[in-house]
Amino acid sequence: GDSVTQMEGPVTLSEEAFLTINCTYTATGYPSLFWYVQYPGEGLQLLLKATKADDKGSNKGFEATYRKETTSFHLEKGSVQVSDSAVYFCALRSSGSARQLTFGSGTQLTVLP
Amino acid sequence: DTAVSQTPKYLVTQMGNDKSIKCEQNLGHDTMYWYKQDSKKFLKIMFSYNNKELIINETVPNRFSPKSPDKAHLNLHINSLELGDSAVYFCASTLGTGVLDTQYFGPGTRLTVL
């Protein structure tokens, strides 16, 4: 079945540091890949997505590239801010997963001023 | 305008009670979902409806019963609540059931069973 393995947290960084959160996946067929963000006390918001190999999703300074050869979709940001503190979820949706999202375990990011 | 809304936001109740959580979306989407997020933040699909028809029913106790009166609403009724049901429940919707469709999530309902 489909699965997503995500870098374990928590991750604590200073403001303006570089961020990488690793995500690898196993899926049937050609999945779409997503990063969702959950701010404290809120629901999940789509951060970015990529739907085919070598696509790069980007939003709010965050980027992730769909790497089929390494089955990865790592999230990066060049300079994090305190307001980026949240839980980040990698997810996939494939034809083999009956259309629902399969999530990674989430990574808690705390950015200190 | 709220795209996917849930009520209530917080629900505290005693073991053995029956409770419902409501979800509504105003996006015109055809497909709606319920996810459960446990205390470790792990998210797992519970149910999905497409045009009021059940299409996903994961291994969930029979005490959980989804109901979709129309395609804009998907409610979750839970009978005989147990301590292990304490979690945050998220509703979500998509335009269709394609792989490319983006899911939009509600704000969540934090259920605490005492």
PDB file of C-alpha atoms in Angstrom, chain A residues 31-87:
ATOM      1  CA  PRO A  31       1.026   9.926  -7.180  1.00  0.00           C
ATOM      2  CA  SER A  32       0.483  13.606  -6.646  1.00  0.00           C
ATOM      3  CA  LEU A  33       2.554  14.938  -3.755  1.00  0.00           C
ATOM      4  CA  PHE A  34       1.623  17.598  -1.239  1.00  0.00           C
ATOM      5  CA  TRP A  35       2.931  19.526   1.719  1.00  0.00           C
ATOM      6  CA  TYR A  36       0.347  20.697   4.226  1.00  0.00           C
ATOM      7  CA  VAL A  37       0.974  23.019   7.176  1.00  0.00           C
ATOM      8  CA  GLN A  38      -0.925  23.098  10.454  1.00  0.00           C
ATOM      9  CA  TYR A  39      -0.500  26.230  12.554  1.00  0.00           C
ATOM     10  CA  PRO A  40      -1.238  25.959  16.281  1.00  0.00           C
ATOM     11  CA  GLY A  41      -4.922  25.408  16.932  1.00  0.00           C
ATOM     12  CA  GLU A  42      -5.854  25.440  13.265  1.00  0.00           C
ATOM     13  CA  GLY A  43      -6.702  22.989  10.498  1.00  0.00           C
ATOM     14  CA  LEU A  44      -4.458  21.891   7.679  1.00  0.00           C
ATOM     15  CA  GLN A  45      -3.661  24.251   4.852  1.00  0.00           C
ATOM     16  CA  LEU A  46      -2.171  23.264   1.541  1.00  0.00           C
ATOM     17  CA  LEU A  47       1.325  24.711   1.325  1.00  0.00           C
ATOM     18  CA  LEU A  48       2.405  23.405  -2.064  1.00  0.00           C
ATOM     19  CA  LYS A  49       1.999  20.493  -4.416  1.00  0.00           C
ATOM     20  CA  ALA A  50       3.553  18.741  -7.405  1.00  0.00           C
ATOM     21  CA  THR A  51       1.765  16.387  -9.733  1.00  0.00           C
ATOM     22  CA  LYS A  52       4.486  14.837 -11.877  1.00  0.00           C
ATOM     23  CA  ALA A  53       8.168  13.993 -11.839  1.00  0.00           C
ATOM     24  CA  ASP A  54      10.574  16.962 -11.716  1.00  0.00           C
ATOM     25  CA  ASP A  55       7.764  19.397 -10.928  1.00  0.00           C
ATOM     26  CA  LYS A  56       8.698  21.975  -8.314  1.00  0.00           C
ATOM     27  CA  GLY A  57       6.000  23.237  -6.001  1.00  0.00           C
ATOM     28  CA  SER A  58       6.578  26.562  -4.290  1.00  0.00           C
ATOM     29  CA  ASN A  59       4.723  28.931  -1.991  1.00  0.00           C
ATOM     30  CA  LYS A  60       5.631  31.496   0.691  1.00  0.00           C
ATOM     31  CA  GLY A  61       9.342  30.859   0.152  1.00  0.00           C
ATOM     32  CA  PHE A  62       8.967  27.095   0.576  1.00  0.00           C
ATOM     33  CA  GLU A  63       9.930  24.722  -2.230  1.00  0.00           C
ATOM     34  CA  ALA A  64       9.794  20.993  -2.888  1.00  0.00           C
ATOM     35  CA  THR A  65      10.768  19.039  -6.002  1.00  0.00           C
ATOM     36  CA  TYR A  66       9.110  15.778  -7.045  1.00  0.00           C
ATOM     37  CA  ARG A  67      11.991  13.320  -7.468  1.00  0.00           C
ATOM     38  CA  LYS A  68      10.753  10.072  -8.941  1.00  0.00           C
ATOM     39  CA  GLU A  69      14.178   8.421  -9.007  1.00  0.00           C
ATOM     40  CA  THR A  70      14.612   8.823  -5.260  1.00  0.00           C
ATOM     41  CA  THR A  71      10.854   8.810  -4.457  1.00  0.00           C
ATOM     42  CA  SER A  72      11.331  11.977  -2.459  1.00  0.00           C
ATOM     43  CA  PHE A  73       9.640  15.342  -1.983  1.00  0.00           C
ATOM     44  CA  HIS A  74      11.810  17.227   0.514  1.00  0.00           C
ATOM     45  CA  LEU A  75      10.591  20.592   1.794  1.00  0.00           C
ATOM     46  CA  GLU A  76      13.072  23.483   1.871  1.00  0.00           C
ATOM     47  CA  LYS A  77      13.123  27.143   2.799  1.00  0.00           C
ATOM     48  CA  GLY A  78      16.140  29.379   2.621  1.00  0.00           C
ATOM     49  CA  SER A  79      15.389  31.623   5.577  1.00  0.00           C
ATOM     50  CA  VAL A  80      12.758  30.663   8.129  1.00  0.00           C
ATOM     51  CA  GLN A  81      10.757  33.119  10.215  1.00  0.00           C
ATOM     52  CA  VAL A  82       9.157  32.805  13.644  1.00  0.00           C
ATOM     53  CA  SER A  83       5.775  32.761  11.886  1.00  0.00           C
ATOM     54  CA  ASP A  84       6.752  29.505  10.119  1.00  0.00           C
ATOM     55  CA  SER A  85       6.491  27.639  13.415  1.00  0.00           C
ATOM     56  CA  ALA A  86       3.940  24.902  12.745  1.00  0.00           C
ATOM     57  CA  VAL A  87       3.545  21.199  12.020  1.00  0.00           C
TER      58      VAL A  87
END
